[in-house]
Short mmCIF file of C-alpha atoms in Angstrom, two decimals:
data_model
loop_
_atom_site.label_atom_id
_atom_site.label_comp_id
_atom_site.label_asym_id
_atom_site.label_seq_id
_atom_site.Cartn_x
_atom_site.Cartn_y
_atom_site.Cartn_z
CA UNK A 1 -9.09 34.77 4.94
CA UNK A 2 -7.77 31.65 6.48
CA UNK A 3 -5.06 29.92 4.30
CA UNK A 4 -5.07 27.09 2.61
CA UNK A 5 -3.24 23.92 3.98
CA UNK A 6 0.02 22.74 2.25
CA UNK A 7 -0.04 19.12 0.87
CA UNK A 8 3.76 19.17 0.89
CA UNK A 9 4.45 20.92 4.41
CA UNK A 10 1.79 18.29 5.80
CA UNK A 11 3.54 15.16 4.19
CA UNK A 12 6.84 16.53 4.72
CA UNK A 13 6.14 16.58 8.51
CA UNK A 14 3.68 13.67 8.96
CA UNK A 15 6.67 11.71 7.03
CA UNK A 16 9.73 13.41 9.13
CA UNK A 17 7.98 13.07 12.35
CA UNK A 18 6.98 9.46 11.59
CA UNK A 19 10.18 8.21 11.07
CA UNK A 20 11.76 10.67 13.71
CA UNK A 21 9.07 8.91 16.30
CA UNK A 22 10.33 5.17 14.69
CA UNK A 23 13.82 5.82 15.40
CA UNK A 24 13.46 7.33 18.76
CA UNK A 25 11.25 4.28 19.18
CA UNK A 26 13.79 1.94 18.25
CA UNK A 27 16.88 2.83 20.03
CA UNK A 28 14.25 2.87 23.41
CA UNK A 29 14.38 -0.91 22.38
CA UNK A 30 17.36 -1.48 21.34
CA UNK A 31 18.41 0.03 24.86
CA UNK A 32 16.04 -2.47 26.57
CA UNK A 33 17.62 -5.15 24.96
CA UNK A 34 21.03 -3.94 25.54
CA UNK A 35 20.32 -3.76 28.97
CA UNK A 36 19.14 -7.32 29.13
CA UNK A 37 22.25 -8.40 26.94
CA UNK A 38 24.51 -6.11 29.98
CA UNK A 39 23.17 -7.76 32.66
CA UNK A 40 22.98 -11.12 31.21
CA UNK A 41 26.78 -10.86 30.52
CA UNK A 42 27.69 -9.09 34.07
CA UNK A 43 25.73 -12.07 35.95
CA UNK A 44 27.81 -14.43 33.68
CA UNK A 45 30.91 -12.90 34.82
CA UNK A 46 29.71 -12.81 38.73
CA UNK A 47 29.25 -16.16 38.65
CA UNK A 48 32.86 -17.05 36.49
CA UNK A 49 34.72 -14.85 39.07
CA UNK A 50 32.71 -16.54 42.20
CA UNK A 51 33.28 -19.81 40.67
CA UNK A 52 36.94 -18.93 40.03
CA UNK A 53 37.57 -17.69 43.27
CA UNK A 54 35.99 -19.93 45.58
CA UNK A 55 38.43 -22.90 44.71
CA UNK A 56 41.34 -20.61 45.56
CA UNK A 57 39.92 -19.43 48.75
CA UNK A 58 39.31 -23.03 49.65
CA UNK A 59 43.07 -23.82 49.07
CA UNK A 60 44.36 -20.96 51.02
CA UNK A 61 41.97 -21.21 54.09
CA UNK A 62 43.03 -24.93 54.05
CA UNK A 63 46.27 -24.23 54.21
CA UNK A 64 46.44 -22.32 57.29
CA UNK A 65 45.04 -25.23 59.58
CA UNK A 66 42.42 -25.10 62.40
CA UNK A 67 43.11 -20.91 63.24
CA UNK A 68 41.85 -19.15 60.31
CA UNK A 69 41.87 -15.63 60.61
CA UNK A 70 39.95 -13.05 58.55
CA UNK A 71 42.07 -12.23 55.49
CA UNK A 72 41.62 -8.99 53.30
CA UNK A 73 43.33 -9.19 49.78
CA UNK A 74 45.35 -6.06 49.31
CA UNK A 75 45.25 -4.59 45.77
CA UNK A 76 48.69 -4.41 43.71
CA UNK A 77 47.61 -0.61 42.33
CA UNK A 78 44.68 1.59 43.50
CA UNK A 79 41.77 0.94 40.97
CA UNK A 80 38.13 1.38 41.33
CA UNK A 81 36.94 -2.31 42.38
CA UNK A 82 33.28 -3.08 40.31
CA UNK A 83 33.35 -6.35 41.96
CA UNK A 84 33.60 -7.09 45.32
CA UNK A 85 33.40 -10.19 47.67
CA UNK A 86 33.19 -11.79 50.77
CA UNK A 87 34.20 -15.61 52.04
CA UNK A 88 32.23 -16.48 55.04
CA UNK A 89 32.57 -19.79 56.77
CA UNK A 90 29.10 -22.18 57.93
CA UNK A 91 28.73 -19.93 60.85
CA UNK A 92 28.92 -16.61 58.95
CA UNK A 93 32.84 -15.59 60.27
CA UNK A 94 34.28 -13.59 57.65
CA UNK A 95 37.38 -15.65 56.57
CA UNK A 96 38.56 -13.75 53.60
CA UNK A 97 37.89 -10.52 51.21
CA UNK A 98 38.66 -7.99 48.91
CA UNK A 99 40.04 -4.49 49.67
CA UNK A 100 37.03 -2.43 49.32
CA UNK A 101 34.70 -4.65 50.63
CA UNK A 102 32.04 -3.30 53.46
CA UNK A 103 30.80 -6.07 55.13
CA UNK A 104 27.13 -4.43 55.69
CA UNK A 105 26.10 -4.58 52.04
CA UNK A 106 26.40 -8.37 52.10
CA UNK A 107 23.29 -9.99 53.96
CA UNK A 108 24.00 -13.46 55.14
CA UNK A 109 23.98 -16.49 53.20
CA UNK A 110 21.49 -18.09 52.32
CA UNK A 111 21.52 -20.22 49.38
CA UNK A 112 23.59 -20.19 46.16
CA UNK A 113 22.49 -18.09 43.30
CA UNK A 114 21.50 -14.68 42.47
CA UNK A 115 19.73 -12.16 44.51
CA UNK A 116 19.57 -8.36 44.64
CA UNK A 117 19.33 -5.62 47.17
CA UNK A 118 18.81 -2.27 47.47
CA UNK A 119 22.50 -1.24 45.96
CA UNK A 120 23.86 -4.41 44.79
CA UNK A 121 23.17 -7.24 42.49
CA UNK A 122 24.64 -10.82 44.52
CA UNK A 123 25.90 -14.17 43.68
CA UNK A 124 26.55 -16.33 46.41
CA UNK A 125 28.17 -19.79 45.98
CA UNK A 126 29.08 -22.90 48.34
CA UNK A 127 31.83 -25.24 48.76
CA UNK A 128 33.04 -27.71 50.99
CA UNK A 129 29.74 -29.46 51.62
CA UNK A 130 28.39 -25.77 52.49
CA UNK A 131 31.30 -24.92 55.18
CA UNK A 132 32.75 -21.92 52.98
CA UNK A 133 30.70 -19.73 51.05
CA UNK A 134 31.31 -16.74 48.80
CA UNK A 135 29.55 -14.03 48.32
CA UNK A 136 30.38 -11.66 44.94
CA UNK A 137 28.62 -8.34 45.02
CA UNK A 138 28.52 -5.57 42.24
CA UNK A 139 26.76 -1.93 42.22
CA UNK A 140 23.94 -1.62 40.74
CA UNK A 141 24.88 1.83 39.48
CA UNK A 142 27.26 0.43 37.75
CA UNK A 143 25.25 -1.33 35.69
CA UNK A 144 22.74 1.74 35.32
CA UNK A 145 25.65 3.65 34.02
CA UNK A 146 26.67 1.29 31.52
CA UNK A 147 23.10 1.17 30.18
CA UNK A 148 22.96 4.48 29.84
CA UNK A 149 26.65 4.71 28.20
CA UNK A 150 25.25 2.44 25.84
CA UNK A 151 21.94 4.24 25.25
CA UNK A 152 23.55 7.50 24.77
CA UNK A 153 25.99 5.61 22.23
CA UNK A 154 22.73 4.58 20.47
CA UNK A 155 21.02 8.13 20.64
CA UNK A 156 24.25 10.57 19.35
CA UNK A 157 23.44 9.84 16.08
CA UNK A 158 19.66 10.60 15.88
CA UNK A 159 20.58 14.17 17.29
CA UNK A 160 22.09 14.67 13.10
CA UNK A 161 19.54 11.59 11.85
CA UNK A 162 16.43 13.64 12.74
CA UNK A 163 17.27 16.86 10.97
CA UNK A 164 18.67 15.02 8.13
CA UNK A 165 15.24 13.06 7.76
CA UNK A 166 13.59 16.13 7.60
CA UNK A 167 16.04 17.95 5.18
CA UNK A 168 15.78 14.54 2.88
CA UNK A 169 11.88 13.79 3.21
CA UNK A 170 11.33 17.67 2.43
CA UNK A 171 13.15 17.00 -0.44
CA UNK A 172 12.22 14.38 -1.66
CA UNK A 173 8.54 15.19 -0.95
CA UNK A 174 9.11 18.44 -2.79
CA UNK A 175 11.14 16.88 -5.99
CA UNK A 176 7.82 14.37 -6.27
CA UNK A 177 5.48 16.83 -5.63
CA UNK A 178 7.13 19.19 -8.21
CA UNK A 179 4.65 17.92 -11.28
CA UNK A 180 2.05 18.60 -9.19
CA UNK A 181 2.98 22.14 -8.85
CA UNK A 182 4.18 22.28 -12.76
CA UNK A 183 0.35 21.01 -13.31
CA UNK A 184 -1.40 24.13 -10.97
CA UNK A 185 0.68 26.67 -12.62
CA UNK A 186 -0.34 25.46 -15.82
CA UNK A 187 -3.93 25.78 -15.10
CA UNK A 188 -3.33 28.94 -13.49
CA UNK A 189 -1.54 30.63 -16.17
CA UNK A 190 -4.58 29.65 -18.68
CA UNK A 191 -7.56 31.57 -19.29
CA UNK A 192 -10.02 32.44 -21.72
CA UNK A 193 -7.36 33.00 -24.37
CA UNK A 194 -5.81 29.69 -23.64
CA UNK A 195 -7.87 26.69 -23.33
CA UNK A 196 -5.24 24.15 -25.08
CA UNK A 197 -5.43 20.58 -22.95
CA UNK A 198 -2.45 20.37 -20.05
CA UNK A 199 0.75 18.65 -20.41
CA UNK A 200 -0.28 14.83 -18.18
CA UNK A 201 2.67 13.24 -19.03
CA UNK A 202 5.07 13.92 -16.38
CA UNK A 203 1.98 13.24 -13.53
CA UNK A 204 1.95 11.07 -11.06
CA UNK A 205 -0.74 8.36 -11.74
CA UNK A 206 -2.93 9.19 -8.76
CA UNK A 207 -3.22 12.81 -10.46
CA UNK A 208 -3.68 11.76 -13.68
CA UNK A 209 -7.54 11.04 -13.50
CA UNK A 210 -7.79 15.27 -12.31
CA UNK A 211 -5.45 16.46 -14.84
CA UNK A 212 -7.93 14.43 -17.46
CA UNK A 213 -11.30 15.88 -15.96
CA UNK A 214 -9.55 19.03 -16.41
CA UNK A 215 -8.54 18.81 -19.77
CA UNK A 216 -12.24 17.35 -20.56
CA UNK A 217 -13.78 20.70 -18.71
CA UNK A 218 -11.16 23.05 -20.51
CA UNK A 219 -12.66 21.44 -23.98
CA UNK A 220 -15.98 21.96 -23.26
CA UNK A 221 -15.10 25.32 -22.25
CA UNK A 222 -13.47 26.13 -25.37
CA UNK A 223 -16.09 24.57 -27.48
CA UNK A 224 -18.83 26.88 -25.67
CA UNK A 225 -16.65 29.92 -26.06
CA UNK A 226 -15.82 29.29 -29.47
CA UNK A 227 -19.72 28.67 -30.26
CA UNK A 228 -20.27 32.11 -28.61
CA UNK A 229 -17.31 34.02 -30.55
CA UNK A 230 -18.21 32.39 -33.94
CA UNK A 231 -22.26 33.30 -33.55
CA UNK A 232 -20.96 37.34 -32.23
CA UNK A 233 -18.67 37.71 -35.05
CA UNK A 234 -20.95 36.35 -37.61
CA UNK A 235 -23.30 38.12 -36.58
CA UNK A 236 -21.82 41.12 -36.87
CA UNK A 237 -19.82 40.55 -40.26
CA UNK A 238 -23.23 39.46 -41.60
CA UNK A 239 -24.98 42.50 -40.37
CA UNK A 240 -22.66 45.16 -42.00
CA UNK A 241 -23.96 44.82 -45.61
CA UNK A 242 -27.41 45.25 -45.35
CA UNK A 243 -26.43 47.63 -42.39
CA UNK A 244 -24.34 50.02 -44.77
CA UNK A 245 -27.04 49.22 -47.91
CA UNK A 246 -29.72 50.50 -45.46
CA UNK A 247 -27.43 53.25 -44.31
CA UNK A 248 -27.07 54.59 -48.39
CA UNK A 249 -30.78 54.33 -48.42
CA UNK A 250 -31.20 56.27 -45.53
CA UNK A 251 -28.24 58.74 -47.14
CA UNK A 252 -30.29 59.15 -50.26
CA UNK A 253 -33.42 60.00 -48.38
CA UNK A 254 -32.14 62.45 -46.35
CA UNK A 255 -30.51 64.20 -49.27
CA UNK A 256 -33.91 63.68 -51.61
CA UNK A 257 -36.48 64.96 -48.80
CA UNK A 258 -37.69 68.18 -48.85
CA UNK A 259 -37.03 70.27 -45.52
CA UNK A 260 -39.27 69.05 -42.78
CA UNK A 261 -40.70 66.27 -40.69
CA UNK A 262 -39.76 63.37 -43.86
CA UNK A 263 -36.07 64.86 -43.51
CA UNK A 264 -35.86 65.11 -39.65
CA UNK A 265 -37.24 61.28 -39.20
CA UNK A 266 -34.40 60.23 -41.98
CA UNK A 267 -31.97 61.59 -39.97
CA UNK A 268 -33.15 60.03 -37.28
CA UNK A 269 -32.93 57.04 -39.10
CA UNK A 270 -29.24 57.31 -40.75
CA UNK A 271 -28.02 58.47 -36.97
CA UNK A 272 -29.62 55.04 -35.34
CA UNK A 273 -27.81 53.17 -38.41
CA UNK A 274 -24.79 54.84 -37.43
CA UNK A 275 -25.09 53.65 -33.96
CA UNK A 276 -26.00 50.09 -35.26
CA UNK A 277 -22.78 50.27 -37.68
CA UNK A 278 -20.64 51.13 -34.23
CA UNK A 279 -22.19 48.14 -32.39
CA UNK A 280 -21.34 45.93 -35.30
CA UNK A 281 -17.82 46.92 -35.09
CA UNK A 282 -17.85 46.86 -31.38
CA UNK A 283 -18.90 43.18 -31.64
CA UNK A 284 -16.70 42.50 -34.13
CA UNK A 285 -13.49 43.53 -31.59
CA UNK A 286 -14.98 41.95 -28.73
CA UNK A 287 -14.92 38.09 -30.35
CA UNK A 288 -11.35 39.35 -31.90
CA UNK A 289 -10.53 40.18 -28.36
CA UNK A 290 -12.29 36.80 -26.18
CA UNK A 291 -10.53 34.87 -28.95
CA UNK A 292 -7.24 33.55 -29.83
CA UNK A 293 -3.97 34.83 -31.31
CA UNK A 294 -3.62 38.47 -28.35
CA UNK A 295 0.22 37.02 -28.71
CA UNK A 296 2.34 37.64 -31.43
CA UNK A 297 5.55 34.87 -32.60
CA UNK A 298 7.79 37.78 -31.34
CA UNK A 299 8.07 40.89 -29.34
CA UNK A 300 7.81 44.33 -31.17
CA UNK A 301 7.82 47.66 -30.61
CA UNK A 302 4.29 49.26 -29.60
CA UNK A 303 5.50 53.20 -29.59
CA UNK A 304 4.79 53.50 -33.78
CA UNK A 305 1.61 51.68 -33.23
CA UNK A 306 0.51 53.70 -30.57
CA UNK A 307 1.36 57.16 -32.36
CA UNK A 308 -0.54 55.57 -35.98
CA UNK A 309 -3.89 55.43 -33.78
CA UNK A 310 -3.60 58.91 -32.15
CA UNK A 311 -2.76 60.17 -35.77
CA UNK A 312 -6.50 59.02 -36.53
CA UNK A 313 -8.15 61.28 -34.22
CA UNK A 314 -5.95 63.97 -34.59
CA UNK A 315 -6.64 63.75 -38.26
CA UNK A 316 -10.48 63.90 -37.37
CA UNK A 317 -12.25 67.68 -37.17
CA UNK A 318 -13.86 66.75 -33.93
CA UNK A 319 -10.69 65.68 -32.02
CA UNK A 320 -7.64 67.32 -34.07
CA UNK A 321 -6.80 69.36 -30.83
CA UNK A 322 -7.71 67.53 -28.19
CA UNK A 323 -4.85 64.52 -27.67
CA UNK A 324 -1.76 65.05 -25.64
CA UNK A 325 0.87 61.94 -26.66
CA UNK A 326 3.33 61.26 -24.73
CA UNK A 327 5.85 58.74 -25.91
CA UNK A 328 9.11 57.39 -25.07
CA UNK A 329 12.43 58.01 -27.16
CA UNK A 330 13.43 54.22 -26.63
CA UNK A 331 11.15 51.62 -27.90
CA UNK A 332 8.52 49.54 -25.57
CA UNK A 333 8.90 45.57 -26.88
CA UNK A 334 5.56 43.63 -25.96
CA UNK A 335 4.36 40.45 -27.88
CA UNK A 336 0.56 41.74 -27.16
CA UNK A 337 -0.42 41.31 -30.86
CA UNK A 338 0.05 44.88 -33.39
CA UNK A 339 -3.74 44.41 -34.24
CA UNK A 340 -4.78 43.98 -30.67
CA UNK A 341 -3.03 46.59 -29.24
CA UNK A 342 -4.03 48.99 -31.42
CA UNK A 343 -7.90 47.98 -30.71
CA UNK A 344 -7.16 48.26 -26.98
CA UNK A 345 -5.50 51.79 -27.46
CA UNK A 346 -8.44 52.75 -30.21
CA UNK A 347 -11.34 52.08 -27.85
CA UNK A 348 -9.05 53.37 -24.40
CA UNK A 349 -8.88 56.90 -26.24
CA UNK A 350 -12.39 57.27 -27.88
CA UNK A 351 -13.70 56.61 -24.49
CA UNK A 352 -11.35 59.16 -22.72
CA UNK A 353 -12.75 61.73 -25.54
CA UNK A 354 -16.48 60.34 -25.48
CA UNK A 355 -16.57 61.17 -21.58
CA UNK A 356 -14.55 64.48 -21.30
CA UNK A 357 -15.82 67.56 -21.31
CA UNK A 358 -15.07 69.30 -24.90
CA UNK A 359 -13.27 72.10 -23.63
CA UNK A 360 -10.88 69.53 -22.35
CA UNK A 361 -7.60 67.73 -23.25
CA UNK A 362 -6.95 64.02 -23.02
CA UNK A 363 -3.73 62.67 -22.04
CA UNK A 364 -2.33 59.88 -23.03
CA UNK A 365 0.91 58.29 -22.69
CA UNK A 366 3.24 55.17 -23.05
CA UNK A 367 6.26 54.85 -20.72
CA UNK A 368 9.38 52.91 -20.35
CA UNK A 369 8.48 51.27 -17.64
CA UNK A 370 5.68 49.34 -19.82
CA UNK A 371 2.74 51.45 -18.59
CA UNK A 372 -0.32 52.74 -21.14
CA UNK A 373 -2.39 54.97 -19.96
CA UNK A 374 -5.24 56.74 -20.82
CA UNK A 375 -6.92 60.07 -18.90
CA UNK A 376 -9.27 63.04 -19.09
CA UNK A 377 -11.18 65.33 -16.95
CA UNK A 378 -15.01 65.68 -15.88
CA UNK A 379 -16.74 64.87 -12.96
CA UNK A 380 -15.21 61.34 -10.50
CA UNK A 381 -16.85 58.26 -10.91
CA UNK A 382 -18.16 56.25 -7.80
CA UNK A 383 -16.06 53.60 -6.17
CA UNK A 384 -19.15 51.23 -6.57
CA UNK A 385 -19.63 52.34 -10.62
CA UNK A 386 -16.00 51.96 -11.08
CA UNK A 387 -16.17 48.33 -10.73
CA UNK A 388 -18.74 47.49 -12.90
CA UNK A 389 -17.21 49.52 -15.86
CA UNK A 390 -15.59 46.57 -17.35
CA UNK A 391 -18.86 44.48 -17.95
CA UNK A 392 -20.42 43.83 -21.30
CA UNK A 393 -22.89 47.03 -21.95
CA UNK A 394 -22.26 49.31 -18.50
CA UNK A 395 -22.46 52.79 -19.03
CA UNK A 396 -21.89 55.20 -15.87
CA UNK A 397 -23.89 57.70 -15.12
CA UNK A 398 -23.30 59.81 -18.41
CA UNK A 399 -25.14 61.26 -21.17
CA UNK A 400 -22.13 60.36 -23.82
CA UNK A 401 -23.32 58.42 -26.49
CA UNK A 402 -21.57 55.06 -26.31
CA UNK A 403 -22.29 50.98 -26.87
CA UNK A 404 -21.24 50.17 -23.65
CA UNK A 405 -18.34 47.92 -25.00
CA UNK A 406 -14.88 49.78 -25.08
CA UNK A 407 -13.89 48.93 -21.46
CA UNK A 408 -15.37 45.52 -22.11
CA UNK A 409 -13.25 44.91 -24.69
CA UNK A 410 -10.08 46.45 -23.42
CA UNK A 411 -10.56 44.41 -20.49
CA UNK A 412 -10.51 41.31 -22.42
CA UNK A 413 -7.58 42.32 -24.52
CA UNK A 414 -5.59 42.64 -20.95
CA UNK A 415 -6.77 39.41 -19.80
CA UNK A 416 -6.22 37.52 -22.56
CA UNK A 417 -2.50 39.33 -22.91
CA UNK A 418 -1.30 38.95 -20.20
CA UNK A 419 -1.54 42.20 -19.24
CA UNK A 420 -3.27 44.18 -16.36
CA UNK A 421 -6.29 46.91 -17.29
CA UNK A 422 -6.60 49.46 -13.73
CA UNK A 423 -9.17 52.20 -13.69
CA UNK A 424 -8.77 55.14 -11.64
CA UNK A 425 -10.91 57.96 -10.68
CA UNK A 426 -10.03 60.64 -9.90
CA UNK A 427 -7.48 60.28 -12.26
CA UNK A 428 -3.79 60.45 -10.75
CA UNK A 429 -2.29 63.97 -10.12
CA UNK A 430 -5.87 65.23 -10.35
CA UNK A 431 -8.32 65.92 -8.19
CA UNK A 432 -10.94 64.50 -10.37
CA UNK A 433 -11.69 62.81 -13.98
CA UNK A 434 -11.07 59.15 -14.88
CA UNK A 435 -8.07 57.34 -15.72
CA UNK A 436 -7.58 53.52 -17.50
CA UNK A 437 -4.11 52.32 -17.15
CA UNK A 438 -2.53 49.23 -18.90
CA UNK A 439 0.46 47.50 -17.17
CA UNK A 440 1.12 45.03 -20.29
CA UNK A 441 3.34 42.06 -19.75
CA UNK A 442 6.96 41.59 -19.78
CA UNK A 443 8.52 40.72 -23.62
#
């Protein structure tokens, strides 16, 4: 099954990686423009120095009269020289320049201003009426590595900016998101038990409008449901007087007939009441068990309860010897409802004695760990049967006399609950039979 996509992972990253991107974006800018800014301010000084020094140079070659040889300006210290020049006279004689200064990265002059080779960026300037000319030159790497000085000054910080974006827009994608998620667990956690409106005051607006649909469908829901439980129970309360007048009747008959065909056919007649007096009840549990109030104020101990029911059969002829209880010395706390429990256990262990053989025990047992369970022996029920067991009115393939409802309205209980109704078969530790186990919710 392919899984669902995350709203919050995908605005987490679309947001993280959007601003990530912007910044990156940004600094690439901000580098172009600090390169500009660089080599706006390392022409400026190129043409300060040549401006500076051609004035001096003037002086100096002046000074020496007509012979004028070529002069190279030692440096006080060793230091790496950025800036290097050359002072040529009209014909190009080199009459002065500085200590590092290779004469083949200078072309000849041309005309004052900027220019730019190769290797070097060039300001050349003119005095004198164009007789002495000077000639500034810096490295072009030099400038490149300033750039990039600058840019990797400008980049440092996104290497901890990026992860923090994506630590804070997680976060703060999740903390806004978090009604959201408050609003899915609320509808998840409801079902047919639960149909009260959800909680829409803590939703963002664009989720309102769903949480209200919601709310609407969940009312017409209950409304339906509520229609159907009223009509069932009705029903069946309604039924039960004329059901047990017609039953007396019937009683009377069968006890004022003489031997024969009039007695057999009111027996007949008092046994199909009987059946109708079972589906009555049967109905009657199922709308108690579809309907509200499964969950009781507080949690309370479901071992008595448990033990009160099997007393019932064992107290009846046809199962006195049939039960095996197991119970727990410490007490099992569940909020499932006293009432409601006890119709889930009643209808678990009349079907575990319905479809066992007679010669047969049934075990059943309530443990510690919050586990009811319910099992007896007789032939394995199909994989394909098994699921259908919980519907309204299956029967597997058995002759047992039955409505068809018990497993119905066990599973109901369990849903409704909280709790979780498993059948088994073969039963476990057995090699055949049919077990129904409860795991009922935590107190």
């Amino acid at each position: 099954m392919r899984k669902r996509a995350s709203l919050q992972r995908h605005l987490s990253l679309g947001l993280a990686i959007g601003v990530s991107v912007m910044w990156i974006a940004a600094t690439a800018a901000a580098a172009l423009i600090v390169r500009a800014e660089l080599d706006e301010v390392f022409d400026s000084a190129m043409q300060e120095t040549a401006q500076r020094l051609l004035p001096l140079a003037v002086i100096d070659i002046i000074g020496q009269g007509d012979e004028r040889p070529p002069q190279r300006i030692l440096s006080i210290r060793h230091h790496d020289e950025h800036l290097n020049y050359v002072v040529r006279d009209e014909n190009g004689n080199v009459l002065m320049r500085s200590h590092d200064a290779e004469l083949n990265i200078f072309p000849p002059f041309e005309k004052t201003g900027f220019s730019t080779t190769e290797t070097h960026r060039l300001y050349s300037e003119a005095a004198v009426r164009g007789t002495v000319t000077i000639t500034i030159a810096e490295p072009l790497g030099d400038r490149l590595k300033a750039t990039l000085d600058a840019a990797m000054a400008l980049a440092l910080p996104l290497g901890a900016l990026i992860p923090a974006s994506f630590v804070g827009v997680w976060w703060l994608v999740r903390r806004n998101m978090r009604p959201v998620h408050v609003f899915g667990d609320q509808i998840e956690r409801r079902g047919s038990g639960d149909l009260t409106p959800v909680d829409t005051a803590s939703l963002p607006r664009e989720i309102t409008p769903i949480a209200d649909g919601v709310n609407r469908l969940m009312e017409r829901l209950r409304r339906a449901l509520e229609a159907e439980r009223t009509f069932t129970a009705n029903s069946a309360h309604e039924l039960r007087t004329p059901i047990a007048a017609a039953l007396a009747q019937t009683q009377r008959l069968v006890a004022e007939a003489p031997r024969g065909p009039l007695q057999d056919r009111a027996r007949d007649i008092e046994g199909a009441l009987h059946s109708l007096a079972r589906l009555g009840e049967k109905l009657m549990q199922l709308a108690k068990a579809e309907g509200g109030g499964l969950i009781a104020a507080k949690p309370h101990n479901l071992v008595p309860i448990l033990s009160l029911v099997a007393n019932d059969f064992t107290r009846a002829a046809a199962t006195a010897d049939r039960l095996d209880l197991h119970l727990p010395k410490e007490p099992v706390m569940s909020r499932m409802d006293a009432d409601v429990f006890a119709i889930l256990a009643r209808n678990l262990i009349e079907n575990g004695l319905k479809h066992a053989p007679a010669d047969t025990r049934v075990e059943v047992s309530l443990t510690s760990g919050r586990v009811f369970s319910v099992s007896n022996a007789g032939p394995s029920v199909a994989p394909e049967v098994l699921k259908t067991l919980t519907r309204r009115f299956a029967r597997g393939e058995t002759s047992a006399d039955g409505t068809g409802l018990g497993l119905a309205i066990a599973e109901s209980i369990a849903a409704g609950a909280g709790a979780r109704l498993e059948l088994l078969s073969p039963a476990s530790g057995r090699e055949d039979g049919f077990e129904a186990r409860v795991y009922l919710e935590e107190s």
